[in-house]
Amino acid sequence: MIRRGIGLSAMLTTGGVFLLSFVTKEKVNFDSYSTEGLDLHYIAPNFNEIEDETVERNFFSVSLGKSYVGFKEALAFKESRGDYGVVNQFGYMGKYQFGRGTLDLIGVEGVKRNEFLDNPELQEEAFYAYLSRNKWVLRRDIEWFVGKTMNGVEVTESGILAAAHLSGPGAVKRYLRSGGVDGFADAFGTTIRYYMKRFGGYDTSFVVPNRKAKVNKKYL
């Protein structure tokens, strides 16, 4: 037993010396791993936004490009997959997902839901009227901020108008004038920043700003 104990002790001592021979005495310099000077500010879209963006770009970029028609169809695809007859769980209706309050604002009052959903011409007129009104409300912000970068996104007229369709012109005005600090997200978590990025760079010069824009009565 004593000899076995002496032999075991000798083996452990030899093993310890062997392992210590591989231990470096030099200290590791972590300076090269510093994050100093790096931009660590990121704003990530929600999962629905990540999923939708590739589909939308592939669907519209080839045939419609950055035209006004390309703009409104891309926006409609995001809102409803371009379906005139859809109503979401919050009651927003049609291809461009209008609420009752917005429709009243542009002169679509007293129209029953099914009548609105079954009338594509009315929905297209409503979209243009609301776009025209928002362009007038945001005319100064378009003049001041287009071409600037905010939260990593270049501000464009079409991005501003798309964001106004999402959140209303007042929320977009607050977002821009706060330097992107005063944000907004809808019930699905979609943000002004995302809409400004996703729908930036389209040609919306076709839209004439009009403070009193209303839907033509012949469509009602």
PDB file of C-alpha atoms in Angstrom:
ATOM      1  CA  MET A   1       0.000   0.000   0.000  1.00  0.00           C
ATOM      2  CA  ILE A   2       2.823   2.412   0.889  1.00  0.00           C
ATOM      3  CA  ARG A   3       4.600   1.757  -2.422  1.00  0.00           C
ATOM      4  CA  ARG A   4       1.364   2.291  -4.370  1.00  0.00           C
ATOM      5  CA  GLY A   5       0.827   5.583  -2.511  1.00  0.00           C
ATOM      6  CA  ILE A   6       4.337   6.758  -3.293  1.00  0.00           C
ATOM      7  CA  GLY A   7       3.885   5.821  -6.966  1.00  0.00           C
ATOM      8  CA  LEU A   8       0.579   7.699  -7.244  1.00  0.00           C
ATOM      9  CA  SER A   9       2.052  10.777  -5.621  1.00  0.00           C
ATOM     10  CA  ALA A  10       4.968  10.732  -8.038  1.00  0.00           C
ATOM     11  CA  MET A  11       2.597  10.505 -11.026  1.00  0.00           C
ATOM     12  CA  LEU A  12       0.499  13.468  -9.844  1.00  0.00           C
ATOM     13  CA  THR A  13       3.605  15.568  -9.247  1.00  0.00           C
ATOM     14  CA  THR A  14       4.974  14.780 -12.706  1.00  0.00           C
ATOM     15  CA  GLY A  15       1.581  15.545 -14.336  1.00  0.00           C
ATOM     16  CA  GLY A  16       1.334  18.891 -12.553  1.00  0.00           C
ATOM     17  CA  VAL A  17       4.800  19.950 -13.703  1.00  0.00           C
ATOM     18  CA  PHE A  18       3.918  18.890 -17.264  1.00  0.00           C
ATOM     19  CA  LEU A  19       0.712  20.991 -17.318  1.00  0.00           C
ATOM     20  CA  LEU A  20       2.378  24.048 -15.794  1.00  0.00           C
ATOM     21  CA  SER A  21       4.968  23.991 -18.543  1.00  0.00           C
ATOM     22  CA  PHE A  22       2.203  25.032 -21.007  1.00  0.00           C
ATOM     23  CA  VAL A  23       0.912  28.001 -18.979  1.00  0.00           C
ATOM     24  CA  THR A  24       2.044  31.323 -20.481  1.00  0.00           C
ATOM     25  CA  LYS A  25       3.319  34.051 -18.240  1.00  0.00           C
ATOM     26  CA  GLU A  26       2.382  36.772 -20.731  1.00  0.00           C
ATOM     27  CA  LYS A  27      -0.834  38.798 -20.186  1.00  0.00           C
ATOM     28  CA  VAL A  28      -3.381  38.920 -23.003  1.00  0.00           C
ATOM     29  CA  ASN A  29      -3.841  42.391 -24.516  1.00  0.00           C
ATOM     30  CA  PHE A  30      -7.519  43.096 -25.155  1.00  0.00           C
ATOM     31  CA  ASP A  31      -7.028  46.606 -26.611  1.00  0.00           C
ATOM     32  CA  SER A  32      -7.652  45.393 -30.148  1.00  0.00           C
ATOM     33  CA  TYR A  33     -11.125  44.199 -29.078  1.00  0.00           C
ATOM     34  CA  SER A  34     -12.281  47.642 -27.886  1.00  0.00           C
ATOM     35  CA  THR A  35     -15.665  48.967 -29.109  1.00  0.00           C
ATOM     36  CA  GLU A  36     -14.536  52.572 -28.776  1.00  0.00           C
ATOM     37  CA  GLY A  37     -15.569  54.631 -31.784  1.00  0.00           C
ATOM     38  CA  LEU A  38     -17.990  52.029 -33.152  1.00  0.00           C
ATOM     39  CA  ASP A  39     -21.648  52.861 -33.878  1.00  0.00           C
ATOM     40  CA  LEU A  40     -23.576  50.599 -31.541  1.00  0.00           C
ATOM     41  CA  HIS A  41     -26.968  52.266 -32.081  1.00  0.00           C
ATOM     42  CA  TYR A  42     -29.328  50.026 -34.007  1.00  0.00           C
ATOM     43  CA  ILE A  43     -33.083  50.158 -34.564  1.00  0.00           C
ATOM     44  CA  ALA A  44     -34.501  46.804 -35.643  1.00  0.00           C
ATOM     45  CA  PRO A  45     -37.857  46.352 -37.403  1.00  0.00           C
ATOM     46  CA  ASN A  46     -40.330  43.862 -36.012  1.00  0.00           C
ATOM     47  CA  PHE A  47     -40.559  40.309 -37.408  1.00  0.00           C
ATOM     48  CA  ASN A  48     -43.446  41.135 -39.763  1.00  0.00           C
ATOM     49  CA  GLU A  49     -41.450  43.975 -41.314  1.00  0.00           C
ATOM     50  CA  ILE A  50     -38.425  41.748 -41.929  1.00  0.00           C
ATOM     51  CA  GLU A  51     -40.621  39.096 -43.506  1.00  0.00           C
ATOM     52  CA  ASP A  52     -42.591  41.457 -45.730  1.00  0.00           C
ATOM     53  CA  GLU A  53     -39.770  43.600 -47.104  1.00  0.00           C
ATOM     54  CA  THR A  54     -38.216  40.978 -49.398  1.00  0.00           C
ATOM     55  CA  VAL A  55     -41.604  39.919 -50.762  1.00  0.00           C
ATOM     56  CA  GLU A  56     -42.653  43.499 -51.523  1.00  0.00           C
ATOM     57  CA  ARG A  57     -39.410  44.456 -53.214  1.00  0.00           C
ATOM     58  CA  ASN A  58     -39.418  41.391 -55.448  1.00  0.00           C
ATOM     59  CA  PHE A  59     -43.079  41.842 -56.318  1.00  0.00           C
ATOM     60  CA  PHE A  60     -42.957  45.463 -57.426  1.00  0.00           C
ATOM     61  CA  SER A  61     -39.439  46.496 -58.339  1.00  0.00           C
ATOM     62  CA  VAL A  62     -39.340  44.981 -61.825  1.00  0.00           C
ATOM     63  CA  SER A  63     -42.611  46.175 -63.378  1.00  0.00           C
ATOM     64  CA  LEU A  64     -43.499  49.410 -61.578  1.00  0.00           C
ATOM     65  CA  GLY A  65     -40.170  50.749 -60.365  1.00  0.00           C
ATOM     66  CA  LYS A  66     -40.190  54.004 -58.424  1.00  0.00           C
ATOM     67  CA  SER A  67     -43.181  55.569 -60.188  1.00  0.00           C
ATOM     68  CA  TYR A  68     -46.251  56.936 -58.417  1.00  0.00           C
ATOM     69  CA  VAL A  69     -48.149  53.770 -59.366  1.00  0.00           C
ATOM     70  CA  GLY A  70     -45.282  51.730 -57.953  1.00  0.00           C
ATOM     71  CA  PHE A  71     -45.542  53.740 -54.729  1.00  0.00           C
ATOM     72  CA  LYS A  72     -49.268  53.300 -54.194  1.00  0.00           C
ATOM     73  CA  GLU A  73     -49.241  49.615 -55.135  1.00  0.00           C
ATOM     74  CA  ALA A  74     -46.275  48.866 -52.874  1.00  0.00           C
ATOM     75  CA  LEU A  75     -47.998  50.663 -50.005  1.00  0.00           C
ATOM     76  CA  ALA A  76     -51.251  48.832 -50.704  1.00  0.00           C
ATOM     77  CA  PHE A  77     -49.423  45.509 -50.721  1.00  0.00           C
ATOM     78  CA  LYS A  78     -48.005  46.275 -47.291  1.00  0.00           C
ATOM     79  CA  GLU A  79     -51.398  47.385 -45.966  1.00  0.00           C
ATOM     80  CA  SER A  80     -53.651  44.634 -47.329  1.00  0.00           C
ATOM     81  CA  ARG A  81     -51.790  42.576 -49.953  1.00  0.00           C
ATOM     82  CA  GLY A  82     -53.663  44.808 -52.413  1.00  0.00           C
ATOM     83  CA  ASP A  83     -57.086  43.437 -51.476  1.00  0.00           C
ATOM     84  CA  TYR A  84     -59.992  45.894 -51.891  1.00  0.00           C
ATOM     85  CA  GLY A  85     -62.327  43.679 -49.852  1.00  0.00           C
ATOM     86  CA  VAL A  86     -60.298  43.056 -46.696  1.00  0.00           C
ATOM     87  CA  VAL A  87     -61.136  44.304 -43.186  1.00  0.00           C
ATOM     88  CA  ASN A  88     -58.581  43.783 -40.406  1.00  0.00           C
ATOM     89  CA  GLN A  89     -59.249  42.996 -36.750  1.00  0.00           C
ATOM     90  CA  PHE A  90     -59.233  46.695 -35.847  1.00  0.00           C
ATOM     91  CA  GLY A  91     -61.872  47.601 -38.435  1.00  0.00           C
ATOM     92  CA  TYR A  92     -59.583  49.219 -41.012  1.00  0.00           C
ATOM     93  CA  MET A  93     -61.000  48.675 -44.469  1.00  0.00           C
ATOM     94  CA  GLY A  94     -59.988  48.013 -48.025  1.00  0.00           C
ATOM     95  CA  LYS A  95     -56.864  48.073 -50.117  1.00  0.00           C
ATOM     96  CA  TYR A  96     -55.331  51.007 -48.199  1.00  0.00           C
ATOM     97  CA  GLN A  97     -56.815  50.146 -44.788  1.00  0.00           C
ATOM     98  CA  PHE A  98     -58.856  53.257 -44.056  1.00  0.00           C
ATOM     99  CA  GLY A  99     -60.490  53.977 -40.714  1.00  0.00           C
ATOM    100  CA  ARG A 100     -63.863  55.691 -40.395  1.00  0.00           C
ATOM    101  CA  GLY A 101     -62.354  58.897 -39.022  1.00  0.00           C
ATOM    102  CA  THR A 102     -60.017  59.326 -41.980  1.00  0.00           C
ATOM    103  CA  LEU A 103     -62.820  58.640 -44.462  1.00  0.00           C
ATOM    104  CA  ASP A 104     -65.011  61.272 -42.798  1.00  0.00           C
ATOM    105  CA  LEU A 105     -62.110  63.726 -43.060  1.00  0.00           C
ATOM    106  CA  ILE A 106     -61.940  63.386 -46.847  1.00  0.00           C
ATOM    107  CA  GLY A 107     -65.681  63.444 -47.455  1.00  0.00           C
ATOM    108  CA  VAL A 108     -66.583  59.734 -47.436  1.00  0.00           C
ATOM    109  CA  GLU A 109     -69.365  60.011 -44.875  1.00  0.00           C
ATOM    110  CA  GLY A 110     -72.334  57.739 -44.383  1.00  0.00           C
ATOM    111  CA  VAL A 111     -71.029  55.080 -46.770  1.00  0.00           C
ATOM    112  CA  LYS A 112     -71.701  51.573 -45.544  1.00  0.00           C
ATOM    113  CA  ARG A 113     -68.769  49.243 -45.118  1.00  0.00           C
ATOM    114  CA  ASN A 114     -69.802  46.844 -47.885  1.00  0.00           C
ATOM    115  CA  GLU A 115     -70.422  49.740 -50.263  1.00  0.00           C
ATOM    116  CA  PHE A 116     -66.896  50.995 -49.636  1.00  0.00           C
ATOM    117  CA  LEU A 117     -65.325  47.557 -49.992  1.00  0.00           C
ATOM    118  CA  ASP A 118     -67.180  46.860 -53.243  1.00  0.00           C
ATOM    119  CA  ASN A 119     -66.087  50.146 -54.851  1.00  0.00           C
ATOM    120  CA  PRO A 120     -62.430  50.090 -56.005  1.00  0.00           C
ATOM    121  CA  GLU A 121     -62.754  53.475 -57.726  1.00  0.00           C
ATOM    122  CA  LEU A 122     -63.906  55.067 -54.468  1.00  0.00           C
ATOM    123  CA  GLN A 123     -60.985  53.527 -52.593  1.00  0.00           C
ATOM    124  CA  GLU A 124     -58.476  54.822 -55.147  1.00  0.00           C
ATOM    125  CA  GLU A 125     -59.996  58.300 -54.984  1.00  0.00           C
ATOM    126  CA  ALA A 126     -59.919  58.199 -51.188  1.00  0.00           C
ATOM    127  CA  PHE A 127     -56.235  57.245 -51.240  1.00  0.00           C
ATOM    128  CA  TYR A 128     -55.292  60.112 -53.528  1.00  0.00           C
ATOM    129  CA  ALA A 129     -57.390  62.640 -51.577  1.00  0.00           C
ATOM    130  CA  TYR A 130     -55.789  61.652 -48.282  1.00  0.00           C
ATOM    131  CA  LEU A 131     -52.326  61.714 -49.837  1.00  0.00           C
ATOM    132  CA  SER A 132     -53.011  65.172 -51.270  1.00  0.00           C
ATOM    133  CA  ARG A 133     -54.223  66.503 -47.936  1.00  0.00           C
ATOM    134  CA  ASN A 134     -51.228  65.059 -46.077  1.00  0.00           C
ATOM    135  CA  LYS A 135     -48.831  66.558 -48.599  1.00  0.00           C
ATOM    136  CA  TRP A 136     -50.295  69.992 -47.890  1.00  0.00           C
ATOM    137  CA  VAL A 137     -50.154  69.491 -44.088  1.00  0.00           C
ATOM    138  CA  LEU A 138     -46.518  68.351 -44.310  1.00  0.00           C
ATOM    139  CA  ARG A 139     -45.392  70.739 -47.062  1.00  0.00           C
ATOM    140  CA  ARG A 140     -42.940  72.631 -44.806  1.00  0.00           C
ATOM    141  CA  ASP A 141     -41.523  69.430 -43.345  1.00  0.00           C
ATOM    142  CA  ILE A 142     -40.991  68.081 -46.857  1.00  0.00           C
ATOM    143  CA  GLU A 143     -39.117  71.284 -47.694  1.00  0.00           C
ATOM    144  CA  TRP A 144     -37.018  71.224 -44.508  1.00  0.00           C
ATOM    145  CA  PHE A 145     -36.159  67.562 -44.077  1.00  0.00           C
ATOM    146  CA  VAL A 146     -36.010  65.857 -47.490  1.00  0.00           C
ATOM    147  CA  GLY A 147     -32.403  64.872 -48.170  1.00  0.00           C
ATOM    148  CA  LYS A 148     -31.445  64.689 -44.503  1.00  0.00           C
ATOM    149  CA  THR A 149     -30.678  61.440 -42.678  1.00  0.00           C
ATOM    150  CA  MET A 150     -32.642  60.531 -39.563  1.00  0.00           C
ATOM    151  CA  ASN A 151     -32.094  57.379 -37.512  1.00  0.00           C
ATOM    152  CA  GLY A 152     -29.996  56.025 -40.352  1.00  0.00           C
ATOM    153  CA  VAL A 153     -32.702  56.571 -43.004  1.00  0.00           C
ATOM    154  CA  GLU A 154     -32.642  59.185 -45.762  1.00  0.00           C
ATOM    155  CA  VAL A 155     -35.765  61.337 -45.604  1.00  0.00           C
ATOM    156  CA  THR A 156     -37.691  61.484 -48.897  1.00  0.00           C
ATOM    157  CA  GLU A 157     -41.058  62.907 -49.875  1.00  0.00           C
ATOM    158  CA  SER A 158     -42.557  59.494 -50.608  1.00  0.00           C
ATOM    159  CA  GLY A 159     -41.273  58.168 -47.287  1.00  0.00           C
ATOM    160  CA  ILE A 160     -42.911  61.067 -45.457  1.00  0.00           C
ATOM    161  CA  LEU A 161     -46.238  60.538 -47.260  1.00  0.00           C
ATOM    162  CA  ALA A 162     -46.184  56.795 -46.614  1.00  0.00           C
ATOM    163  CA  ALA A 163     -45.476  57.371 -42.926  1.00  0.00           C
ATOM    164  CA  ALA A 164     -48.366  59.859 -42.789  1.00  0.00           C
ATOM    165  CA  HIS A 165     -50.669  57.182 -44.196  1.00  0.00           C
ATOM    166  CA  LEU A 166     -49.528  54.882 -41.397  1.00  0.00           C
ATOM    167  CA  SER A 167     -49.659  57.238 -38.451  1.00  0.00           C
ATOM    168  CA  GLY A 168     -51.321  60.478 -39.561  1.00  0.00           C
ATOM    169  CA  PRO A 169     -49.493  63.682 -40.552  1.00  0.00           C
ATOM    170  CA  GLY A 170     -49.311  65.012 -36.986  1.00  0.00           C
ATOM    171  CA  ALA A 171     -47.230  62.056 -35.771  1.00  0.00           C
ATOM    172  CA  VAL A 172     -44.880  62.379 -38.747  1.00  0.00           C
ATOM    173  CA  LYS A 173     -44.447  66.084 -38.063  1.00  0.00           C
ATOM    174  CA  ARG A 174     -43.521  65.357 -34.439  1.00  0.00           C
ATOM    175  CA  TYR A 175     -41.116  62.620 -35.506  1.00  0.00           C
ATOM    176  CA  LEU A 176     -39.289  64.861 -37.972  1.00  0.00           C
ATOM    177  CA  ARG A 177     -39.175  67.952 -35.795  1.00  0.00           C
ATOM    178  CA  SER A 178     -37.862  65.979 -32.814  1.00  0.00           C
ATOM    179  CA  GLY A 179     -35.034  64.580 -34.903  1.00  0.00           C
ATOM    180  CA  GLY A 180     -36.588  61.120 -34.841  1.00  0.00           C
ATOM    181  CA  VAL A 181     -36.907  60.966 -31.057  1.00  0.00           C
ATOM    182  CA  ASP A 182     -40.708  61.255 -30.859  1.00  0.00           C
ATOM    183  CA  GLY A 183     -41.634  58.014 -32.577  1.00  0.00           C
ATOM    184  CA  PHE A 184     -44.823  56.096 -33.321  1.00  0.00           C
ATOM    185  CA  ALA A 185     -45.763  52.452 -33.797  1.00  0.00           C
ATOM    186  CA  ASP A 186     -49.124  51.075 -34.869  1.00  0.00           C
ATOM    187  CA  ALA A 187     -50.940  48.144 -33.270  1.00  0.00           C
ATOM    188  CA  PHE A 188     -48.716  45.709 -35.176  1.00  0.00           C
ATOM    189  CA  GLY A 189     -45.498  47.416 -34.070  1.00  0.00           C
ATOM    190  CA  THR A 190     -44.813  49.067 -37.443  1.00  0.00           C
ATOM    191  CA  THR A 191     -42.896  52.330 -37.064  1.00  0.00           C
ATOM    192  CA  ILE A 192     -42.609  55.642 -38.888  1.00  0.00           C
ATOM    193  CA  ARG A 193     -38.926  54.931 -39.423  1.00  0.00           C
ATOM    194  CA  TYR A 194     -39.694  51.643 -41.148  1.00  0.00           C
ATOM    195  CA  TYR A 195     -42.254  53.204 -43.507  1.00  0.00           C
ATOM    196  CA  MET A 196     -39.872  56.045 -44.332  1.00  0.00           C
ATOM    197  CA  LYS A 197     -37.193  53.507 -45.189  1.00  0.00           C
ATOM    198  CA  ARG A 198     -39.410  51.003 -47.004  1.00  0.00           C
ATOM    199  CA  PHE A 199     -41.213  53.572 -49.176  1.00  0.00           C
ATOM    200  CA  GLY A 200     -38.438  56.079 -49.700  1.00  0.00           C
ATOM    201  CA  GLY A 201     -37.326  57.288 -53.114  1.00  0.00           C
ATOM    202  CA  TYR A 202     -40.566  56.968 -55.089  1.00  0.00           C
ATOM    203  CA  ASP A 203     -41.730  59.752 -57.407  1.00  0.00           C
ATOM    204  CA  THR A 204     -44.741  61.363 -55.719  1.00  0.00           C
ATOM    205  CA  SER A 205     -44.568  64.645 -57.661  1.00  0.00           C
ATOM    206  CA  PHE A 206     -47.873  63.574 -59.262  1.00  0.00           C
ATOM    207  CA  VAL A 207     -49.626  64.340 -55.965  1.00  0.00           C
ATOM    208  CA  VAL A 208     -50.836  67.938 -55.715  1.00  0.00           C
ATOM    209  CA  PRO A 209     -50.997  69.296 -52.143  1.00  0.00           C
ATOM    210  CA  ASN A 210     -54.526  70.341 -51.269  1.00  0.00           C
ATOM    211  CA  ARG A 211     -55.631  71.538 -47.865  1.00  0.00           C
ATOM    212  CA  LYS A 212     -59.305  70.742 -48.552  1.00  0.00           C
ATOM    213  CA  ALA A 213     -58.887  67.548 -50.545  1.00  0.00           C
ATOM    214  CA  LYS A 214     -62.114  65.562 -50.748  1.00  0.00           C
ATOM    215  CA  VAL A 215     -63.328  62.571 -52.693  1.00  0.00           C
ATOM    216  CA  ASN A 216     -65.268  63.514 -55.820  1.00  0.00           C
ATOM    217  CA  LYS A 217     -69.003  63.151 -55.165  1.00  0.00           C
ATOM    218  CA  LYS A 218     -69.494  61.090 -58.315  1.00  0.00           C
ATOM    219  CA  TYR A 219     -67.721  58.184 -56.613  1.00  0.00           C
ATOM    220  CA  LEU A 220     -70.026  58.201 -53.595  1.00  0.00           C
TER     221      LEU A 220
END
